[in-house]
Amino acid sequence: MKEFISYFSPVPNEIINFEWQATQIGFLIDKHTENYIPTLGSQSIVIFNIPEYEGSENIIDDSHCYVRRAFYQLHQQKMPSITDLGTLNLMSTRKESFEVIQKVITVLLEKNIIPIVLGGGHDITYAVYRAYADIKKYVSLTVVDKNFDIGLEEDKLASHSYFGKIMRHNPSYLFHYTNIGYQTHFVSPAATKMLNKMNFDLMRLGNVKSNFIDVEPAMRNTDFLSFDISAIQSFVSSANIYASPNGLTSEESCKIMHYAGLSDKLSAVGLFEYGQTMDNNFQTSHLLAQMIWYFIEGYKFRKNELTPNLKNCIRYTVAFEDGKNIIVFYKSQLSGRWWMGVPFKNDKNEIQNYFVACSYSDYETANSGEVPDRWLKTYNKFI
C-alpha cells in the first residue's frame, strides 16, 4: 500500500481540519492525510483528482480541488465504504504521468474498487482505457460529450483526439462505444457516419432530452463512464473553456450519474475538463460534487443484476413476420429492468445469449415489427 499511496499527495489540511457534522461526507469517508495512510482493498469506491491539462486548453490550478471542498459539505446516510486518496502526483514527463494513471487504475480494477477520477483533460480517458487493456478486459465505453474527439491520425494525444487513439489501439479492447449528448453542429457528418457504421450508439442531445429514459440501459451496458463537462450548459457549468450555451442541464447530468451508480457493470468514472481557475462563483464545483453524490446514491441501490437472473424474470418472445427471426426479452421481477438476448457462437461453436440491457421501448419497437437498433448493433459485432 505504501508504494501505491506514494503516487498521491494527501488531502490538504485546510480541507480536513474542519468540524463536520456526523452526516456530512467530510466526516463519513476515509481520507489520505499527512498522518494517516488508508488500507487499499477495504473500500468500494475511491476518489482522487488528477491536475493533468497538457492536452487541454483548460489551465492548471495548484491550489486544492474546489470539488472536494464542496463534496465534503454534502450530507449522506448509509454510505458505502469510500476513500479519498488525494491528488495524483504528476511525473516529470507526460508519458510517465499517463503510465502512472494507467498503473493506478489497473490496480483498482483488479481489486474491484471503483475509481472516481476528477480531471484534468478529457484525454485521461485514454490512460483509463489502457488500464482495462492491461487486464485484458473488453470495455464498453460511454462518453458524455458534445464532440466525438476523434482528431486526425497524426495528432498528438489531446482532449480533442483521444478517442481516435483508442480506436487505433492495437490490440483493441474496445467492445462498444456510446456517446451521450453530442451536438450535430460540433461533429462532422463523416464522423457520425463512420461511428454508426461501426455499430456504435450515438445519442444526439435532442434525442437524449426527449427520450431520457434510454440513458438508463446505456449505463447498464457501460464499464467506464467518461464525462466531459463541456456537455453541460455553460450557464451551470462555466468553469470550462470549452463550455457552450446548449447542452445537458444540471438535473440531467445528475440523473446520468445516478443511472451510472445503479449499474452493476460500471467499474470506473471520470469527470473531466474542470477548469478551476474559471470557477469564480464555485457553481461548477458544487455541480460536480452533487453529481458524485448522485452516483453514490445510485450505487447504494445496486441490485446485483449484472445479467438478468432468469429465474426472477418474465420472458417475452417476439417473432417477426418472416417466421425466421425472434428476439427474447427478459423483465426482472426484482427491479422492473429489461434485457434482450442476442445470440452468438462461443469458442466451442455453441449458441449462447449475450444479454443487452434495454428499455420497454425496445420491446415496443420489436412488437411493431422492427428490430431495435440496440439489438442489431450488438448482433453485428458477433458476425
XYZ file of N, CA and C in Angstrom, residues 166-358:
579
model
N -7.842 5.653 -29.028
C -8.458 4.432 -28.508
C -8.870 3.521 -29.655
N -9.486 4.084 -30.693
C -9.932 3.271 -31.824
C -8.773 2.613 -32.548
N -7.601 3.273 -32.541
C -6.437 2.732 -33.258
C -5.539 1.883 -32.363
N -5.890 1.751 -31.094
C -5.060 0.967 -30.182
C -5.059 -0.505 -30.614
N -3.888 -1.101 -30.629
C -3.734 -2.484 -31.078
C -2.956 -3.288 -30.029
N -3.546 -4.395 -29.530
C -4.854 -4.948 -29.893
C -5.991 -4.127 -29.297
N -7.143 -4.198 -29.924
C -8.285 -3.411 -29.468
C -9.033 -4.150 -28.363
N -9.331 -3.418 -27.292
C -10.180 -3.938 -26.221
C -11.458 -3.116 -26.102
N -11.761 -2.367 -27.146
C -12.984 -1.574 -27.168
C -14.111 -2.422 -27.745
N -14.996 -2.906 -26.880
C -16.125 -3.697 -27.355
C -17.232 -2.804 -27.890
N -17.504 -1.711 -27.171
C -18.601 -0.842 -27.603
C -18.340 0.587 -27.149
N -18.888 1.519 -27.905
C -18.775 2.954 -27.600
C -20.151 3.578 -27.713
N -20.508 4.364 -26.715
C -21.749 5.129 -26.737
C -21.422 6.585 -26.460
N -21.955 7.467 -27.282
C -21.844 8.899 -26.995
C -23.213 9.403 -26.576
N -23.242 10.095 -25.455
C -24.473 10.698 -24.960
C -24.345 12.214 -25.011
N -25.235 12.848 -25.771
C -25.304 14.303 -25.759
C -24.515 15.030 -26.830
N -24.097 14.323 -27.888
C -23.351 15.048 -28.932
C -24.276 16.044 -29.626
N -23.674 17.127 -30.108
C -24.423 18.177 -30.796
C -23.994 18.209 -32.257
N -24.970 18.104 -33.144
C -24.703 17.907 -34.570
C -23.786 18.980 -35.142
N -23.921 20.220 -34.683
C -23.122 21.306 -35.258
C -21.662 21.259 -34.812
N -21.320 20.385 -33.853
C -19.931 20.272 -33.411
C -19.209 19.072 -34.025
N -19.922 18.209 -34.750
C -19.297 16.987 -35.273
C -19.493 16.924 -36.785
N -18.537 16.305 -37.465
C -18.635 16.193 -38.918
C -19.582 15.059 -39.301
N -20.362 15.241 -40.388
C -21.234 14.151 -40.846
C -20.454 12.877 -41.156
N -19.209 13.046 -41.632
C -18.389 11.870 -41.954
C -18.080 11.061 -40.696
N -17.808 11.756 -39.582
C -17.520 11.057 -38.323
C -18.757 10.333 -37.814
N -19.897 10.982 -37.908
C -21.148 10.347 -37.480
C -21.426 9.092 -38.301
N -21.252 9.203 -39.607
C -21.488 8.059 -40.497
C -20.530 6.913 -40.173
N -19.260 7.240 -39.936
C -18.261 6.215 -39.639
C -18.595 5.488 -38.340
N -18.944 6.224 -37.289
C -19.220 5.608 -35.992
C -20.493 4.767 -36.039
N -21.482 5.226 -36.792
C -22.695 4.417 -36.968
C -22.381 3.123 -37.719
N -21.508 3.218 -38.698
C -21.123 2.037 -39.475
C -20.385 1.024 -38.605
N -19.731 1.513 -37.565
C -19.010 0.640 -36.636
C -19.939 0.069 -35.560
N -21.229 0.308 -35.717
C -22.255 -0.203 -34.793
C -22.133 0.378 -33.392
N -21.663 1.628 -33.301
C -21.641 2.331 -32.033
C -22.974 3.058 -31.837
N -23.281 3.386 -30.591
C -24.518 4.090 -30.269
C -24.240 5.577 -30.093
N -24.921 6.394 -30.878
C -24.766 7.841 -30.814
C -26.100 8.459 -30.420
N -26.127 9.113 -29.263
C -27.364 9.672 -28.729
C -27.273 11.199 -28.775
N -27.866 11.766 -29.807
C -27.824 13.220 -30.004
C -28.530 13.920 -28.848
N -28.074 15.115 -28.542
C -28.587 15.869 -27.398
C -30.115 15.961 -27.419
N -30.683 16.303 -28.566
C -32.135 16.441 -28.649
C -32.852 15.139 -28.353
N -32.309 14.030 -28.838
C -32.916 12.719 -28.569
C -32.777 12.332 -27.103
N -31.648 12.690 -26.494
C -31.464 12.411 -25.071
C -32.533 13.128 -24.249
N -32.770 14.384 -24.582
C -33.744 15.175 -23.824
C -35.169 14.667 -24.011
N -35.491 14.199 -25.216
C -36.861 13.749 -25.471
C -37.102 12.295 -25.052
N -36.015 11.511 -24.926
C -36.146 10.101 -24.524
C -35.105 9.774 -23.450
N -35.142 10.516 -22.369
C -34.066 10.415 -21.381
C -33.986 9.030 -20.754
N -35.103 8.331 -20.701
C -35.108 7.010 -20.068
C -34.164 6.046 -20.782
N -33.836 6.315 -22.056
C -32.918 5.443 -22.789
C -31.489 5.514 -22.254
N -31.192 6.528 -21.447
C -29.862 6.633 -20.846
C -29.639 5.499 -19.841
N -30.698 5.072 -19.164
C -30.550 4.050 -18.115
C -29.992 2.733 -18.652
N -30.562 2.139 -19.710
C -29.949 0.908 -20.224
C -28.557 1.135 -20.795
N -28.300 2.327 -21.335
C -26.944 2.624 -21.819
C -25.941 2.527 -20.677
N -26.308 3.010 -19.497
C -25.419 2.918 -18.332
C -25.256 1.475 -17.875
N -26.311 0.678 -17.965
C -26.202 -0.733 -17.562
C -25.289 -1.523 -18.496
N -25.092 -1.030 -19.710
C -24.192 -1.690 -20.659
C -22.774 -1.134 -20.598
N -22.489 -0.254 -19.639
C -21.240 0.508 -19.598
C -20.266 -0.025 -18.553
N -18.990 -0.122 -18.942
C -17.912 -0.402 -17.979
C -17.305 0.884 -17.446
N -17.059 1.831 -18.337
C -16.346 3.067 -17.978
C -17.135 4.262 -18.505
N -17.530 5.157 -17.604
C -18.217 6.393 -17.969
C -17.224 7.547 -17.932
N -17.041 8.174 -19.077
C -16.152 9.330 -19.192
C -17.016 10.557 -19.491
N -17.068 11.495 -18.555
C -17.995 12.625 -18.622
C -17.195 13.912 -18.829
N -17.315 14.509 -20.011
C -16.708 15.810 -20.299
C -17.737 16.868 -19.931
N -17.408 17.744 -18.988
C -18.413 18.688 -18.507
C -18.743 19.761 -19.535
N -18.048 19.766 -20.683
C -18.447 20.683 -21.752
C -19.772 20.257 -22.368
N -20.264 19.061 -22.020
C -21.576 18.609 -22.485
C -22.703 19.275 -21.709
N -22.370 19.995 -20.644
C -23.366 20.645 -19.785
C -23.503 22.110 -20.203
N -24.694 22.652 -20.116
C -24.937 24.051 -20.466
C -23.971 24.972 -19.726
N -23.438 25.948 -20.445
C -22.380 26.788 -19.887
C -22.842 27.601 -18.677
N -24.109 27.983 -18.621
C -24.518 28.840 -17.506
C -24.592 28.098 -16.183
N -24.566 26.748 -16.219
C -24.496 25.989 -14.970
C -23.152 25.288 -14.810
N -22.321 25.309 -15.847
C -21.000 24.669 -15.783
C -20.005 25.534 -16.544
N -19.770 26.714 -16.023
C -18.975 27.719 -16.742
C -17.472 27.543 -16.565
N -17.043 26.741 -15.591
C -15.610 26.589 -15.319
C -14.994 25.590 -16.291
N -15.017 25.949 -17.559
C -14.573 25.052 -18.620
C -14.448 25.876 -19.885
N -13.262 25.941 -20.443
C -13.023 26.784 -21.608
C -13.798 26.311 -22.834
N -14.237 25.061 -22.832
C -14.989 24.520 -23.967
C -16.503 24.647 -23.770
N -16.934 25.367 -22.734
C -18.356 25.463 -22.429
C -19.135 26.063 -23.592
N -20.393 25.603 -23.729
C -21.253 26.021 -24.832
C -22.642 26.340 -24.288
N -23.388 27.250 -24.933
C -24.721 27.609 -24.415
C -25.679 26.429 -24.327
N -25.618 25.527 -25.312
C -26.523 24.384 -25.321
C -25.857 23.175 -24.665
N -26.697 22.300 -24.131
C -26.156 21.092 -23.511
C -27.115 20.528 -22.491
N -26.605 19.607 -21.699
C -27.392 18.994 -20.638
C -27.647 19.988 -19.517
N -28.744 19.827 -18.828
C -28.992 20.630 -17.638
C -28.272 20.000 -16.448
N -28.229 20.724 -15.350
C -27.605 20.172 -14.146
C -28.388 18.955 -13.653
N -29.722 19.016 -13.745
C -30.542 17.884 -13.309
C -30.281 16.648 -14.169
N -30.183 16.842 -15.491
C -29.921 15.714 -16.386
C -28.550 15.109 -16.121
N -27.570 15.947 -15.828
C -26.219 15.459 -15.534
C -26.214 14.608 -14.263
N -26.956 15.040 -13.266
C -27.040 14.266 -12.023
C -27.791 12.957 -12.239
N -28.815 12.971 -13.106
C -29.546 11.738 -13.407
C -28.643 10.716 -14.102
N -27.809 11.190 -15.017
C -26.872 10.287 -15.699
C -25.962 9.621 -14.674
N -25.455 10.413 -13.745
C -24.570 9.856 -12.720
C -25.326 8.891 -11.802
N -26.588 9.170 -11.541
C -27.389 8.267 -10.719
C -27.574 6.933 -11.431
N -27.887 6.969 -12.727
C -28.002 5.736 -13.509
C -26.675 4.977 -13.520
N -25.572 5.717 -13.618
C -24.254 5.081 -13.615
C -24.002 4.370 -12.292
N -24.390 5.012 -11.193
C -24.222 4.379 -9.882
C -25.041 3.110 -9.746
N -26.230 3.100 -10.323
C -27.104 1.931 -10.259
C -26.577 0.749 -11.063
N -25.743 1.022 -12.071
C -25.283 -0.023 -12.990
C -24.320 -0.986 -12.317
N -24.682 -2.262 -12.288
C -23.807 -3.272 -11.684
C -22.555 -3.522 -12.513
N -22.580 -3.133 -13.786
C -21.444 -3.379 -14.664
C -20.388 -2.289 -14.563
N -20.802 -1.070 -14.281
C -19.895 0.070 -14.350
C -18.806 -0.024 -13.289
N -17.551 0.146 -13.710
C -16.416 -0.058 -12.802
C -15.442 1.108 -12.741
N -15.700 2.202 -13.488
C -14.840 3.389 -13.414
C -15.611 4.596 -13.924
N -15.344 5.759 -13.316
C -15.995 7.013 -13.696
C -14.935 8.108 -13.759
N -15.054 8.972 -14.768
C -14.183 10.127 -14.850
C -14.981 11.377 -15.163
N -14.728 12.450 -14.423
C -15.307 13.763 -14.708
C -14.168 14.667 -15.139
N -14.237 15.161 -16.381
C -13.070 15.813 -16.977
C -13.353 17.247 -17.446
N -12.257 17.971 -17.604
C -12.223 19.350 -18.113
C -12.786 20.377 -17.132
N -12.581 20.117 -15.848
C -12.946 21.119 -14.851
C -11.840 22.172 -14.806
N -12.159 23.380 -15.276
C -11.190 24.478 -15.294
C -11.329 25.325 -14.046
N -10.663 24.928 -12.992
C -10.869 25.537 -11.674
C -10.592 27.033 -11.657
N -9.653 27.499 -12.469
C -9.319 28.928 -12.474
C -10.488 29.783 -12.961
N -11.450 29.150 -13.636
C -12.613 29.874 -14.146
C -13.823 29.746 -13.228
N -13.688 29.018 -12.132
C -14.824 28.756 -11.247
C -14.943 29.858 -10.198
N -15.252 31.059 -10.676
C -15.233 32.226 -9.795
C -16.334 32.195 -8.738
N -17.482 31.635 -9.091
C -18.587 31.599 -8.124
C -18.788 30.202 -7.535
N -17.875 29.281 -7.852
C -17.870 27.913 -7.308
C -19.098 27.082 -7.714
N -19.866 27.542 -8.700
C -21.057 26.805 -9.095
C -20.702 25.482 -9.762
N -19.633 25.464 -10.556
C -19.258 24.225 -11.235
C -18.756 23.191 -10.238
N -17.987 23.620 -9.254
C -17.503 22.667 -8.243
C -18.672 22.088 -7.458
N -19.677 22.907 -7.168
C -20.858 22.399 -6.465
C -21.623 21.405 -7.331
N -21.721 21.679 -8.636
C -22.422 20.755 -9.520
C -21.685 19.419 -9.587
N -20.371 19.434 -9.769
C -19.610 18.189 -9.848
C -19.699 17.410 -8.536
N -19.672 18.113 -7.414
C -19.813 17.453 -6.115
C -21.178 16.766 -6.020
N -22.215 17.439 -6.497
C -23.553 16.852 -6.454
C -23.685 15.682 -7.428
N -23.004 15.756 -8.561
C -23.006 14.634 -9.499
C -22.392 13.393 -8.852
N -21.297 13.581 -8.120
C -20.686 12.453 -7.407
C -21.650 11.931 -6.338
N -22.326 12.846 -5.652
C -23.302 12.456 -4.636
C -24.378 11.557 -5.256
N -24.870 11.924 -6.434
C -25.910 11.122 -7.085
C -25.375 9.767 -7.546
N -24.115 9.709 -7.939
C -23.526 8.417 -8.274
C -23.534 7.499 -7.054
N -23.108 8.043 -5.930
C -23.072 7.251 -4.690
C -24.478 6.828 -4.294
N -25.446 7.735 -4.449
C -26.828 7.407 -4.111
C -27.323 6.241 -4.970
N -26.958 6.245 -6.270
C -27.314 5.126 -7.125
C -26.595 3.853 -6.730
N -25.314 3.967 -6.407
C -24.515 2.798 -6.035
C -25.125 2.057 -4.847
N -25.684 2.794 -3.906
C -26.264 2.177 -2.712
C -27.433 1.257 -3.051
N -28.040 1.455 -4.220
C -29.226 0.681 -4.582
C -28.958 -0.281 -5.739
N -27.710 -0.669 -5.925
C -27.416 -1.693 -6.919
C -28.132 -2.992 -6.556
N -28.589 -3.715 -7.589
C -29.426 -4.894 -7.388
C -28.693 -6.214 -7.628
N -27.388 -6.147 -7.913
C -26.634 -7.361 -8.250
C -27.267 -8.062 -9.451
N -27.589 -7.243 -10.467
C -28.175 -7.748 -11.709
C -27.263 -7.403 -12.885
N -26.045 -7.909 -12.835
C -25.122 -7.678 -13.942
C -25.704 -8.252 -15.234
N -26.270 -9.423 -15.121
C -27.088 -10.027 -16.183
C -28.391 -10.462 -15.528
N -29.441 -10.652 -16.302
C -30.717 -10.995 -15.663
C -30.674 -12.364 -14.998
N -31.209 -12.432 -13.804
C -31.417 -13.722 -13.147
C -32.671 -14.325 -13.763
N -32.482 -15.293 -14.654
C -33.593 -15.792 -15.450
C -34.713 -16.369 -14.599
N -34.380 -16.862 -13.416
C -35.418 -17.424 -12.532
C -36.359 -16.332 -12.016
N -35.846 -15.098 -11.972
C -36.648 -13.984 -11.459
C -37.182 -13.087 -12.570
N -37.132 -13.584 -13.808
C -37.543 -12.765 -14.944
C -38.786 -13.314 -15.625
N -39.573 -12.391 -16.156
C -40.651 -12.753 -17.067
C -40.071 -12.721 -18.480
N -40.317 -13.787 -19.232
C -39.748 -13.918 -20.573
C -40.817 -13.570 -21.614
N -40.400 -12.711 -22.563
C -41.281 -12.323 -23.662
C -40.579 -12.654 -24.979
N -41.228 -13.402 -25.834
C -40.659 -13.759 -27.129
C -41.414 -13.025 -28.231
N -40.649 -12.293 -29.046
C -41.242 -11.547 -30.155
C -40.802 -12.207 -31.458
N -41.770 -12.704 -32.226
C -41.481 -13.315 -33.531
C -41.804 -12.321 -34.639
N -40.957 -12.303 -35.660
C -41.148 -11.380 -36.776
C -41.879 -12.068 -37.924
N -42.400 -11.279 -38.842
C -43.260 -11.788 -39.898
C -42.583 -12.800 -40.806
N -41.243 -12.712 -40.930
C -40.550 -13.651 -41.821
C -40.561 -15.076 -41.262
N -40.949 -15.225 -40.006
C -41.039 -16.552 -39.398
C -39.703 -17.153 -39.016
N -38.620 -16.440 -39.283
C -37.285 -16.972 -39.010
C -36.656 -16.332 -37.774
N -36.887 -15.048 -37.610
C -36.193 -14.313 -36.553
C -37.089 -14.093 -35.344
N -36.495 -14.241 -34.176
C -37.170 -13.926 -32.927
C -36.197 -13.174 -32.022
N -36.746 -12.372 -31.131
C -35.951 -11.726 -30.091
C -36.613 -12.046 -28.763
N -35.807 -12.496 -27.822
C -36.315 -12.839 -26.496
C -35.971 -11.710 -25.529
N -36.993 -11.197 -24.864
C -36.827 -10.142 -23.867
C -37.021 -10.733 -22.480
N -36.330 -10.128 -21.507
C -36.435 -10.569 -20.121
C -36.704 -9.344 -19.244
N -37.743 -9.429 -18.424
C -38.062 -8.346 -17.494
C -37.883 -8.846 -16.064
N -37.014 -8.173 -15.315
C -36.743 -8.563 -13.932
C -37.948 -8.248 -13.053
N -38.384 -9.238 -12.299
C -39.460 -9.014 -11.339
C -38.938 -8.345 -10.068
N -37.604 -8.282 -9.938
C -36.995 -7.639 -8.782
C -36.898 -6.126 -8.969
N -36.467 -5.697 -10.173
C -36.213 -4.275 -10.399
C -37.063 -3.659 -11.502
N -37.728 -4.501 -12.306
C -38.504 -3.980 -13.430
C -37.669 -3.627 -14.642
N -36.363 -3.949 -14.606
C -35.487 -3.621 -15.728
C -35.554 -4.693 -16.819
N -35.202 -4.280 -18.051
C -35.341 -5.131 -19.231
C -33.990 -5.479 -19.833
N -33.919 -6.676 -20.461
C -32.765 -7.112 -21.247
C -33.258 -7.781 -22.529
N -32.381 -7.817 -23.522
C -32.614 -8.608 -24.729
C -31.524 -9.656 -24.843
N -31.866 -10.824 -25.345
C -30.872 -11.853 -25.623
C -30.397 -11.742 -27.063
N -29.091 -11.614 -27.250
C -28.502 -11.556 -28.588
C -27.682 -12.825 -28.790
N -28.069 -13.698 -29.724
C -27.367 -14.979 -29.886
C -25.985 -14.803 -30.517
N -25.029 -15.594 -30.053
C -23.690 -15.621 -30.645
C -23.089 -17.005 -30.424
N -22.062 -17.324 -31.207
C -21.378 -18.607 -31.064
C -20.152 -18.431 -30.190
N -20.033 -19.285 -29.161
C -18.868 -19.218 -28.288
C -17.687 -19.965 -28.910
N -16.605 -20.105 -28.137
C -15.387 -20.744 -28.657
C -15.614 -22.204 -29.045
N -16.644 -22.822 -28.465
C -16.950 -24.221 -28.775
C -17.998 -24.344 -29.883
N -18.274 -23.218 -30.534
C -19.244 -23.177 -31.627
C -20.671 -23.471 -31.148
N -20.913 -23.161 -29.863
C -22.240 -23.345 -29.291
C -22.971 -21.999 -29.275
N -24.278 -22.024 -29.471
C -25.071 -20.801 -29.456
C -25.364 -20.397 -28.013
N -25.002 -19.178 -27.678
C -25.294 -18.620 -26.367
C -25.972 -17.265 -26.538
N -26.482 -16.734 -25.443
C -27.084 -15.407 -25.454
C -26.163 -14.396 -24.786
N -25.944 -13.281 -25.450
C -25.299 -12.125 -24.831
C -26.426 -11.189 -24.411
N -26.482 -10.870 -23.127
C -27.599 -10.079 -22.619
C -27.291 -8.587 -22.722
N -28.178 -7.871 -23.406
C -28.032 -6.440 -23.608
C -29.116 -5.726 -22.818
N -28.709 -4.828 -21.944
C -29.696 -4.038 -21.215
C -30.487 -3.184 -22.199
N -31.792 -3.114 -21.996
C -32.637 -2.342 -22.909
C -33.762 -1.710 -22.105
